[in-house]
Coordinates of C-alpha atoms and ligand atoms in Angstrom, one line a residue:
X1 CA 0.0 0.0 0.0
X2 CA 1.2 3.4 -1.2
X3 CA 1.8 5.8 2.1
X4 CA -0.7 8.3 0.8
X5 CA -0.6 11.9 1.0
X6 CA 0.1 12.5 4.8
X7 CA 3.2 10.8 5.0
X8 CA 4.6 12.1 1.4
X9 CA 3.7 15.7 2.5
X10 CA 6.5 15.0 5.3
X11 CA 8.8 12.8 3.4
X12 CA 10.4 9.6 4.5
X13 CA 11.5 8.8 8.1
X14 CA 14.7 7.0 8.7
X15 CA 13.9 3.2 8.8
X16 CA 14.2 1.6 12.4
X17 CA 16.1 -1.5 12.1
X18 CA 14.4 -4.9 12.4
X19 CA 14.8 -7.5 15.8
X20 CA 18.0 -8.6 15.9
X21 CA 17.4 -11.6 17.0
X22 CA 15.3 -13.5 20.2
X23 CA 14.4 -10.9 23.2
X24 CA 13.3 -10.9 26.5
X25 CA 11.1 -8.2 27.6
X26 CA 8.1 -6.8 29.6
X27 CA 5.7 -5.9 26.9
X28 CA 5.8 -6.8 23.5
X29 CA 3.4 -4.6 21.3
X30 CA 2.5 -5.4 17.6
X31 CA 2.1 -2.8 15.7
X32 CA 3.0 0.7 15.5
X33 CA -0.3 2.5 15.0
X34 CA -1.7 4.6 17.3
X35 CA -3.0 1.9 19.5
X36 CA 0.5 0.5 19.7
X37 CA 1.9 4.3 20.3
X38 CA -0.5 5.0 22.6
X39 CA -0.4 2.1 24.7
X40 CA 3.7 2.1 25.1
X41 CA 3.6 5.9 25.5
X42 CA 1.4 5.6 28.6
X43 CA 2.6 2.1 29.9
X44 CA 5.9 4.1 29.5
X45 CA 4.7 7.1 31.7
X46 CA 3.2 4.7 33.9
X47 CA 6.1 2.9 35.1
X48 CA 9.8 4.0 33.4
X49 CA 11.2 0.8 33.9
X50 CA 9.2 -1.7 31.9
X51 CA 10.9 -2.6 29.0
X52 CA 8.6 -2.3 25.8
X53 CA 9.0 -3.6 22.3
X54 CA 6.8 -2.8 19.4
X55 CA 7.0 -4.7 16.3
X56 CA 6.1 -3.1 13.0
X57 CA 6.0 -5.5 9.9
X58 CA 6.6 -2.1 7.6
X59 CA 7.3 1.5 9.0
X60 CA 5.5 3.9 11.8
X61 CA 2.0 5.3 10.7
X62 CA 1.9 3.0 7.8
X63 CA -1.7 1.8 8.8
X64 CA -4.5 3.4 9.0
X65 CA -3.4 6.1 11.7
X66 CA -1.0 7.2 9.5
X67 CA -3.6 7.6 6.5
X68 CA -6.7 8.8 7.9
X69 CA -9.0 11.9 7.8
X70 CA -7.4 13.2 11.0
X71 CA -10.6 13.7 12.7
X72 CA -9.5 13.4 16.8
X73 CA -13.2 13.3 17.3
X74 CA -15.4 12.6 20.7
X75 CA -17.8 10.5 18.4
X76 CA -19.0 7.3 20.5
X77 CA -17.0 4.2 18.6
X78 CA -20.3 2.5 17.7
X79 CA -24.0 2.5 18.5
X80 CA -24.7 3.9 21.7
X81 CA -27.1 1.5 23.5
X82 CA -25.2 -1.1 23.1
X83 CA -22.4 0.3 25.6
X84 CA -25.4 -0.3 27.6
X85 CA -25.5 2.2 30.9
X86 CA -22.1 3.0 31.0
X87 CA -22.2 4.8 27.2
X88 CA -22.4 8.5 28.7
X89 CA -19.3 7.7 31.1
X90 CA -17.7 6.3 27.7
X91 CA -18.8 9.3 25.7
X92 CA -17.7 11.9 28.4
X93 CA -14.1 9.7 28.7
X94 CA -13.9 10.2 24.8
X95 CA -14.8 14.2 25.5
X96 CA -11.9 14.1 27.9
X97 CA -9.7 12.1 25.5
X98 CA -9.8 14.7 22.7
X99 CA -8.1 17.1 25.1
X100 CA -5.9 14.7 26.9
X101 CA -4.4 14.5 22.9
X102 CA -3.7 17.9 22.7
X103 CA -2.7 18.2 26.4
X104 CA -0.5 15.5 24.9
X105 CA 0.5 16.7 22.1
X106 CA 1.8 20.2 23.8
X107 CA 4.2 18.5 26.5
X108 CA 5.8 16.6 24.2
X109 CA 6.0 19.1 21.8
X110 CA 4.1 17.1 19.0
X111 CA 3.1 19.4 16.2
X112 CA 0.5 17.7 14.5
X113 CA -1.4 20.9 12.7
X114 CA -3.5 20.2 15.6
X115 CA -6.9 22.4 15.8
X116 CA -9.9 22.3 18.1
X117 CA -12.8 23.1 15.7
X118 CA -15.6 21.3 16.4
X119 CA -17.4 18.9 13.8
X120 CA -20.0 19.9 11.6
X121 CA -22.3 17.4 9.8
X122 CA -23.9 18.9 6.9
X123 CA -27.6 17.2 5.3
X124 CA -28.3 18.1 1.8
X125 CA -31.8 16.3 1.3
X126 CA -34.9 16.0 2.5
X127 CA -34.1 12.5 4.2
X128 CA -30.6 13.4 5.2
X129 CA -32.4 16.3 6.8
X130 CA -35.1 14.4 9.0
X131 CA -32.1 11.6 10.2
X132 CA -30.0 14.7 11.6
X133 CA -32.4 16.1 13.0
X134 CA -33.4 12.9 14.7
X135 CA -29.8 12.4 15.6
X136 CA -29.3 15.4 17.4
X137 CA -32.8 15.0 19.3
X138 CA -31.8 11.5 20.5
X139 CA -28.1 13.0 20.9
X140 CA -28.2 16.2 22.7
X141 CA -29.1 14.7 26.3
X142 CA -25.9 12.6 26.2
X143 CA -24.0 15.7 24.1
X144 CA -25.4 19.1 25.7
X145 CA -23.0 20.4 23.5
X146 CA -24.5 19.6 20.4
X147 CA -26.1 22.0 18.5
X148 CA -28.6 22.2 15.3
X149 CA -27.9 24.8 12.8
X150 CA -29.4 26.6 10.1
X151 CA -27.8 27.1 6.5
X152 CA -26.7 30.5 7.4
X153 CA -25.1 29.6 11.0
X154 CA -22.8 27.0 9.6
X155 CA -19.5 28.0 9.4
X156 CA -19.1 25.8 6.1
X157 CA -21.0 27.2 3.3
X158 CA -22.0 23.8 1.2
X159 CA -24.0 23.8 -1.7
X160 CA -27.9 22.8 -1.3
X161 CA -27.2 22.6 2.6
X162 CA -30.6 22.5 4.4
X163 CA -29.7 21.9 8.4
X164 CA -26.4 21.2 10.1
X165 CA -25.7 19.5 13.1
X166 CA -22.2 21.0 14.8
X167 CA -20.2 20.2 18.0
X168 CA -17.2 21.6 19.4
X169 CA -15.8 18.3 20.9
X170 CA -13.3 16.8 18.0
X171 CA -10.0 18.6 16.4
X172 CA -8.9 18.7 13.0
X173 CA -5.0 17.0 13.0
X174 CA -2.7 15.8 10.6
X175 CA -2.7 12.2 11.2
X176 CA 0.8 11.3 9.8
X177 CA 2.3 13.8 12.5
X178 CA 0.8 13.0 15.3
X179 CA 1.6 9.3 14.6
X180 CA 5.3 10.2 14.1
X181 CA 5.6 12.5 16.6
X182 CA 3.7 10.0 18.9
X183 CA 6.9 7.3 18.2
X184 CA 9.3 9.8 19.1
X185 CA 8.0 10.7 22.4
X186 CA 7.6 7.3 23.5
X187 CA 11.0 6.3 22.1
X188 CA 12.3 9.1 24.9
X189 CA 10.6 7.8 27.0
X190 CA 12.5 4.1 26.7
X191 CA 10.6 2.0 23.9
X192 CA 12.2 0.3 21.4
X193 CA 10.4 0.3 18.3
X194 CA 11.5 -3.2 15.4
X195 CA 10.1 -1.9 11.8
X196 CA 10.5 -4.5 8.8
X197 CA 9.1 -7.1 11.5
X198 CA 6.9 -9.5 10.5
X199 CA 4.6 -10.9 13.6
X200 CA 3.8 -14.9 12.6
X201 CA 1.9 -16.0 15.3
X202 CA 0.8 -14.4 19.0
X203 CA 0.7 -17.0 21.5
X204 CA 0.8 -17.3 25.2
X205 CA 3.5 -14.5 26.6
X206 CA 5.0 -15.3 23.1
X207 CA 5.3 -13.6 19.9
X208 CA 6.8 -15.7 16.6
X209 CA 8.1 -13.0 13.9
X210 CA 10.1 -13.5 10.9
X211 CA 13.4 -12.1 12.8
X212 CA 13.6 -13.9 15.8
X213 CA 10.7 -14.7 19.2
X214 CA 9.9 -12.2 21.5
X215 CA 8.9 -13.9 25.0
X216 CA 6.9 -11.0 26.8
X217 CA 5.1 -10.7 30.4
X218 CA 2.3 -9.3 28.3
X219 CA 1.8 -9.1 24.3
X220 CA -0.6 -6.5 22.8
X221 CA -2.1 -6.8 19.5
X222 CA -2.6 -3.6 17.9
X223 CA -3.4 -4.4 14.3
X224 CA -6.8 -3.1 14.1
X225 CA -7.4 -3.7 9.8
X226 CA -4.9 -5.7 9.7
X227 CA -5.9 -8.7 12.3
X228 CA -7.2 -10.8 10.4
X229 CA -4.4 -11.7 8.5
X230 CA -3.6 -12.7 12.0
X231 CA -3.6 -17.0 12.6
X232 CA -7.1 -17.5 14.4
X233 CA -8.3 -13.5 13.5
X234 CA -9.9 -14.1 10.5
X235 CA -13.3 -13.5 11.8
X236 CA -12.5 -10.9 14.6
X237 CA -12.9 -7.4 12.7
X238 CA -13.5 -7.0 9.3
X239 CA -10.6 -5.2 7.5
X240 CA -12.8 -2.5 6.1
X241 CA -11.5 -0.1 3.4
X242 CA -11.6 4.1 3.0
X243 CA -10.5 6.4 0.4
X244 CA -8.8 9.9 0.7
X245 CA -8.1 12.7 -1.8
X246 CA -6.7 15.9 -1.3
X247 CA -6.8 19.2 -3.0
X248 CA -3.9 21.0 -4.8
X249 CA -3.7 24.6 -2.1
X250 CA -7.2 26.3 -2.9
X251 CA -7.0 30.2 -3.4
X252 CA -8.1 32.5 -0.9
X253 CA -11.0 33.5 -3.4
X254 CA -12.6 30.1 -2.9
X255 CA -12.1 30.1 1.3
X256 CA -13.9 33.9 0.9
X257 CA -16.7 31.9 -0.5
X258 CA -17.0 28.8 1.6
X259 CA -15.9 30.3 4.9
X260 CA -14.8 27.2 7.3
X261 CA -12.6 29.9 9.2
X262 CA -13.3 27.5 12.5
X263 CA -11.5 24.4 10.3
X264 CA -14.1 22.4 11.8
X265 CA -14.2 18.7 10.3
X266 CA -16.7 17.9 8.0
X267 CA -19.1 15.1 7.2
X268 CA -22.2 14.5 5.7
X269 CA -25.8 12.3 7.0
X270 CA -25.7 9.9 3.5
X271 CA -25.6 6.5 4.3
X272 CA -22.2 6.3 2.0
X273 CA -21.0 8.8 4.3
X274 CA -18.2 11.2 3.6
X275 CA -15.3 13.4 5.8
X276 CA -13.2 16.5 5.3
X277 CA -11.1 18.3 6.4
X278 CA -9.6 21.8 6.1
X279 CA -5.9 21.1 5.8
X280 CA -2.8 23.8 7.5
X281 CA -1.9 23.7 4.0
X282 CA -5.6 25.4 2.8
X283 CA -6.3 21.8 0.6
X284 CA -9.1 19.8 1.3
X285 CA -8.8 16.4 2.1
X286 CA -12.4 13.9 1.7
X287 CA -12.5 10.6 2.1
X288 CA -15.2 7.7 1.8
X289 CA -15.9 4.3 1.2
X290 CA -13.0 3.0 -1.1
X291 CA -12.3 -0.3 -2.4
X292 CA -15.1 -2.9 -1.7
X293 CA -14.5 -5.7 1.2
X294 CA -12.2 -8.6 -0.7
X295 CA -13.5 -11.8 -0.1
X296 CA -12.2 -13.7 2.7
X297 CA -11.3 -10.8 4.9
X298 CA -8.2 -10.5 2.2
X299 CA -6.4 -6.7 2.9
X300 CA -5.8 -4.8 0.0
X301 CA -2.3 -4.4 -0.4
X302 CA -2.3 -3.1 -3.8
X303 CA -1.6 0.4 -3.5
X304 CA -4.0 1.5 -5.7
X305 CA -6.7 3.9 -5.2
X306 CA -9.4 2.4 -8.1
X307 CA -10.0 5.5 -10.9
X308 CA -13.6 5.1 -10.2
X309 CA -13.1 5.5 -6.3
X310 CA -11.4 8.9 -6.8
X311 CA -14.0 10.0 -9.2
X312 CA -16.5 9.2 -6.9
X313 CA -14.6 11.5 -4.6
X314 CA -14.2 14.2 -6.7
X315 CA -18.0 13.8 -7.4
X316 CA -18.5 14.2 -3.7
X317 CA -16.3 17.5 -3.2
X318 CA -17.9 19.1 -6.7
X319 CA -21.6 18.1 -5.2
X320 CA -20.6 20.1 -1.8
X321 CA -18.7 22.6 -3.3
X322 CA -19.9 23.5 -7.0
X323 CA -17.0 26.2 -7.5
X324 CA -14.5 23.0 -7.5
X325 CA -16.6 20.8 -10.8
X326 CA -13.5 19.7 -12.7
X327 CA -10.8 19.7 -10.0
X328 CA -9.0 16.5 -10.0
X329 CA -7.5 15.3 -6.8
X330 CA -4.0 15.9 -5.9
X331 CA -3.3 12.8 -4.7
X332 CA -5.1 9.8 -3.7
X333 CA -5.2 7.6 -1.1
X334 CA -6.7 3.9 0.9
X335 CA -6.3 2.4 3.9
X336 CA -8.1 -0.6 6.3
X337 CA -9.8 0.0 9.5
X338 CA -11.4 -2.8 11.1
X339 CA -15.4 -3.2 12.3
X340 CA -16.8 -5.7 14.5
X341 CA -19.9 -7.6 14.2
X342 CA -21.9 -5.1 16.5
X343 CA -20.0 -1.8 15.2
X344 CA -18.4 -1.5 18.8
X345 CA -15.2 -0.8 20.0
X346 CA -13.3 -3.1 22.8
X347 CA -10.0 -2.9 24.9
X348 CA -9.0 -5.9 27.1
X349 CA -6.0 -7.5 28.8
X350 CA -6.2 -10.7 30.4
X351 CA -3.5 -11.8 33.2
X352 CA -4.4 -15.3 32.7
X353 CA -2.3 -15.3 29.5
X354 CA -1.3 -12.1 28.8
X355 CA -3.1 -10.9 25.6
X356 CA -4.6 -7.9 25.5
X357 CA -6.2 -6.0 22.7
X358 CA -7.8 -3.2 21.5
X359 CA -9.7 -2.4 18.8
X360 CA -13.0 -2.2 16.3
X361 CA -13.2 1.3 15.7
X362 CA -15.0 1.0 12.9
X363 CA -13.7 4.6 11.5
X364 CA -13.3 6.1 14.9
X365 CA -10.0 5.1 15.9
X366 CA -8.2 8.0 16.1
X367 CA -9.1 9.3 19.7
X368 CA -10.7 5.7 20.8
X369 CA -7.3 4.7 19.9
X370 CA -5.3 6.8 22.8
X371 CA -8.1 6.4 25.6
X372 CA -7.5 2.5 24.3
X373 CA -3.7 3.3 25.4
X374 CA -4.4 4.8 28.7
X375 CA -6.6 1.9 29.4
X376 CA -4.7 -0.7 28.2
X377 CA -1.8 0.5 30.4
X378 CA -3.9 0.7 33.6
X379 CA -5.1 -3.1 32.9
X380 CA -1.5 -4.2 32.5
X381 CA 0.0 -1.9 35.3
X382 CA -2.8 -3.8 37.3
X383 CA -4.3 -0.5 37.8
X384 CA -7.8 -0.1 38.6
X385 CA -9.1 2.8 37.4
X386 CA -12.4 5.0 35.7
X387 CA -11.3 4.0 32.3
X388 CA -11.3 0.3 33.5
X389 CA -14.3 0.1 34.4
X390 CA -15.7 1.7 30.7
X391 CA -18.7 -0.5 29.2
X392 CA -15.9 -1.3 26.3
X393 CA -13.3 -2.8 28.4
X394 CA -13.3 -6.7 28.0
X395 CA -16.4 -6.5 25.6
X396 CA -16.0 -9.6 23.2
X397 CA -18.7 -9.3 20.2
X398 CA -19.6 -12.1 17.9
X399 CA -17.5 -13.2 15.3
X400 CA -18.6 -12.7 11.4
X401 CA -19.8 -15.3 9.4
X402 CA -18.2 -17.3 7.5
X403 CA -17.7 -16.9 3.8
X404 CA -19.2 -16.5 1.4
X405 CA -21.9 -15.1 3.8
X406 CA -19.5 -12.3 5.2
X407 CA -19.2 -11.4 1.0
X408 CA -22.0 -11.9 0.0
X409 CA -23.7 -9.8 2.8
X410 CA -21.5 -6.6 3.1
X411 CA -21.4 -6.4 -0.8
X412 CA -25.1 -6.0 -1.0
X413 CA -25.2 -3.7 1.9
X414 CA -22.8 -1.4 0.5
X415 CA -24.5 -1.8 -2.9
X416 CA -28.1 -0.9 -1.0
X417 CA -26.3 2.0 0.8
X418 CA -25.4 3.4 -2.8
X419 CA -28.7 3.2 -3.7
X420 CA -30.6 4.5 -1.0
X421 CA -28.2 7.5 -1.5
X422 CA -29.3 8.0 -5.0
X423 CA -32.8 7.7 -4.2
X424 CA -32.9 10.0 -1.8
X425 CA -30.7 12.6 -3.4
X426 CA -33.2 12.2 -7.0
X427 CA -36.1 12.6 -4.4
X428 CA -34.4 15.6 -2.8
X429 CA -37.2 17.2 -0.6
X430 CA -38.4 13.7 0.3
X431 CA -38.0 13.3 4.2
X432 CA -38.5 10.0 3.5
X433 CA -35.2 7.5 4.7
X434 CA -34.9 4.6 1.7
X435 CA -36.2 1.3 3.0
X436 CA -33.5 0.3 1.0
X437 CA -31.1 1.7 3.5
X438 CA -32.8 -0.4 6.1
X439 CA -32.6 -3.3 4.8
X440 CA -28.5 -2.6 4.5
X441 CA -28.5 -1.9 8.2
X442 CA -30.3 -5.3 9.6
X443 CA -27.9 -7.2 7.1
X444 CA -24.2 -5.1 8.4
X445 CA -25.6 -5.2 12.2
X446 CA -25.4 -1.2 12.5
Ligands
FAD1 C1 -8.8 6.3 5.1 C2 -9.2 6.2 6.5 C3 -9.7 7.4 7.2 C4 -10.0 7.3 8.5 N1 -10.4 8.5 9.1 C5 -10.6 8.5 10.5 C6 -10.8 9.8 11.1 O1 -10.9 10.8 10.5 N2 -11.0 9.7 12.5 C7 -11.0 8.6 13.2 O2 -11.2 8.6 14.4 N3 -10.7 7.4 12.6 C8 -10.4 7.4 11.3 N4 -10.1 6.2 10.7 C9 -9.8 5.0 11.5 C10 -8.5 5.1 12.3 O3 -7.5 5.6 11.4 C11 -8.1 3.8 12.8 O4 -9.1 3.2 13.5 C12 -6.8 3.8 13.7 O5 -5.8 4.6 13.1 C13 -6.4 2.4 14.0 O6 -5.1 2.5 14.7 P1 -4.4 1.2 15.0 O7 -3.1 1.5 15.6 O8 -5.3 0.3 15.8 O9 -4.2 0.4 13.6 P2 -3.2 0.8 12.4 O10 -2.9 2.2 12.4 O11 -3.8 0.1 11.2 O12 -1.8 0.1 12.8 C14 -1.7 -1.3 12.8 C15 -0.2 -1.6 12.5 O13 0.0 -3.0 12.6 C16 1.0 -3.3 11.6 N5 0.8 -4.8 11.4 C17 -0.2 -5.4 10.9 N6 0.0 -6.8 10.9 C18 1.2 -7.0 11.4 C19 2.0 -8.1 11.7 N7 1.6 -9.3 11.3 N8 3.3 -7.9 12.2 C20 3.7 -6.7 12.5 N9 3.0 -5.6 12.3 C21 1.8 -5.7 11.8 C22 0.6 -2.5 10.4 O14 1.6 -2.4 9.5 C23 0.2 -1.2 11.0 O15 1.2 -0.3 11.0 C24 -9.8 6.2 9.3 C25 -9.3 5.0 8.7 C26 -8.9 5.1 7.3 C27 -8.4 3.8 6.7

């Protein structure tokens, strides 16, 4: 897979070298991500004198948290009642997390284009309309924050917008920084970080890789898209894929128009959802559903964004923004994130054998991701603590079916999602949600 855009805006890092050999240590940690960052950061902060290895089969940031829409966002990592009763402390913890990040982020002197702006979800029909609104009635007792706008009080001026829906709890970052920047602070801190080290196996308070075994108190897997290539994983999360483009530098003329001043992210209420941000460079970057699921829970490893996929995009950016018809993007991007069967989240260790885990963001990872960390550490540390005690911790969803169900059924979802959309944008002023949309959400769980 091709780094995408966030990484080649910064250029290449020097490579890490590879386990030498068999090791000894504390914690082993697979994958450098932000779960696997996060985790040894605060394990790290916790207790200076653990000795922590992370494993990275290719470089820092080269998943998903290095090659995502950089929304740090308080969004609840899945649907809310089934956190059960603990879901507000959850949502407040993820509140808390966005500014833990920055607080973060400022002590360590990470500069990840980091801005606090809110996010602001935009609907453009008549249906898109009457689920936002809905969203924010059923939202706003667990969010007081949250806030419905009209056209004019949105800060981004998008074509045909009818009502947003904004809130002040997620910041706009440049994911590739804070990933790198992330690695470097807990390299001070002690870590060791192996890239170009391939994990084979995770077993009990042992990890097999292609350079040597790692025997560890504790072993973390933190390969969110990527697990089930994992032996025993396949069913776990389903790697999931997303598309980015970005935006040669847009003139000043064409912010004069649109606004976004705030840089708050942007999304939209279609059921083939899409996310953007504002970039410190004045491009925009969009990203949606990319490459369709691959039979057999195979990760795309092509690094190829499909034509089609980043003319959808441009699509997308020309429906919101009519002055930009005819742009083509910049650059072009995928990556994998990984959903479980009931869309939720979960973090867990277990001191019977040492796994832990976290994971399931389904597209949410990149705050769930550090309060995963911070919990994480307290489980292994042996700490009991708020965060342990979050509905998420230890959770252990279904598995998906096997194939060719798993195929067969998030290929027609997505192909009913699509519809629905068109539908509902051909019937604009029809409040009217597709029942083919429906139909995709009792076969996908959501
Ligand atoms: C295009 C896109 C846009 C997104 N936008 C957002 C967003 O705006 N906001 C948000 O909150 N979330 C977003 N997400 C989701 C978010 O980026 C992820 O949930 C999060 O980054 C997951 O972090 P992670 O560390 O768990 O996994 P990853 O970042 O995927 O890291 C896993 C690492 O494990 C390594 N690895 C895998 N297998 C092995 C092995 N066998 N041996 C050794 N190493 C291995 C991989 O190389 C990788 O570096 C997006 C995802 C994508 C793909």
């Amino acid at each position: 897979m091709q780094p995408g855009y966030w990484q080649a805006e910064l250029g290449p890092s020097a490579p890490r070298p590879p386990l030498p050999g068999d090791l000894e240590v504390d914690v082993a940690i697979v994958g450098a991500g932000f779960t696997g960052l996060w985790t040894t950061y605060h394990l790290l902060r916790a207790d200076p004198s653990l000795r922590v290895v992370v494993l990275e089969r290719e470089q820092v940031g080269f998943g998903a948290s290095g090659r995502n829409g950089g929304w740090l966002s308080a969004l609840l990592p899945g649907p809310r009642a089934r956190y059960g009763t603990g879901a507000d402390a959850l949502g407040e913890a993820m509140r808390q997390q966005v500014l833990d990040v920055e607080k973060t982020c400022a002590e360590e002197g990470i500069d990840a284009d980091l801005v606090r702006g809110g996010t602001l979800t935009v609907a453009t029909t008549g249906a898109q309309e009457q689920r936002l609104r809905a969203h924010v009635a059923t939202e706003q007792p667990h969010d007081p924050d949250l806030v419905l706008l009209g056209p004019d009080e949105c800060d981004v001026r998008v074509a045909g917008l009818r009502v947003g829906a904004f809130t002040p709890h997620c910041a706009r970052v440049q994911p590739a920084k804070l990933v790198r920047g992330l690695a470097e602070a807990a390299e001070r801190r002690g870590a060791v970080i192996h890239e170009g080290t391939t994990v084979r196996e995770i077993g009990t308070r042992r990890v097999v890789t292609d350079r040597g075994v790692v025997r560890a108190g504790w072993v973390v897997r933190a390969t969110e898209g990527f697990t089930a290539g994992l032996p025993g994983q396949r069913r776990t999360w389903l790697p999931m894929n997303s598309s980015m483009i970005a935006t040669d530098p847009l003139p000043q003329a064409f912010w004069d128009e649109v606004g976004w001043e705030g840089r708050a992210t942007l999304g939209d209420e279609a059921h083939v959802y899409c996310y953007a941000q504002r970039t410190a460079g004045d491009r925009i970057a969009i990203g949606g559903r990319g490459i369709p699921y691959r039979y057999g829970s195979r990760t795309d490893d092509s690094g190829e964004t499909a034509r089609a996929t980043v003319a959808e995009l441009e699509s997308t950016l020309a429906r919101l923004f009519p002055q930009l018809a005819g742009t083509h993007a910049a650059a072009a991007w995928s990556g994998v994130l990984g959903v479980a069967r009931d869309w939720c989240a979960s973090v867990g260790a277990d001191p019977a054998t040492g796994l832990a885990w976290a994971g399931g963001y389904a597209g949410d990872g990149v705050t769930t991701s550090a309060l995963a960390g911070r919990t994480l550490a307290d489980l292994i540390t042996g700490t009991a603590s708020d965060l342990t005690a979050l509905p998420w911790v230890g959770r252990a969803p279904r598995r998906w079916e096997p194939e060719p169900l798993r195929w067969l059924g998030v290929r027609t979802a997505y192909a009913a999602y699509r519809l629905a959309d068109r539908v509902e944008t051909t019937h604009v002023d029809s409040a009217r949600t597709s029942p083919v949309a429906r139909i995709a959400d009792r076969l996908t769980g959501q």
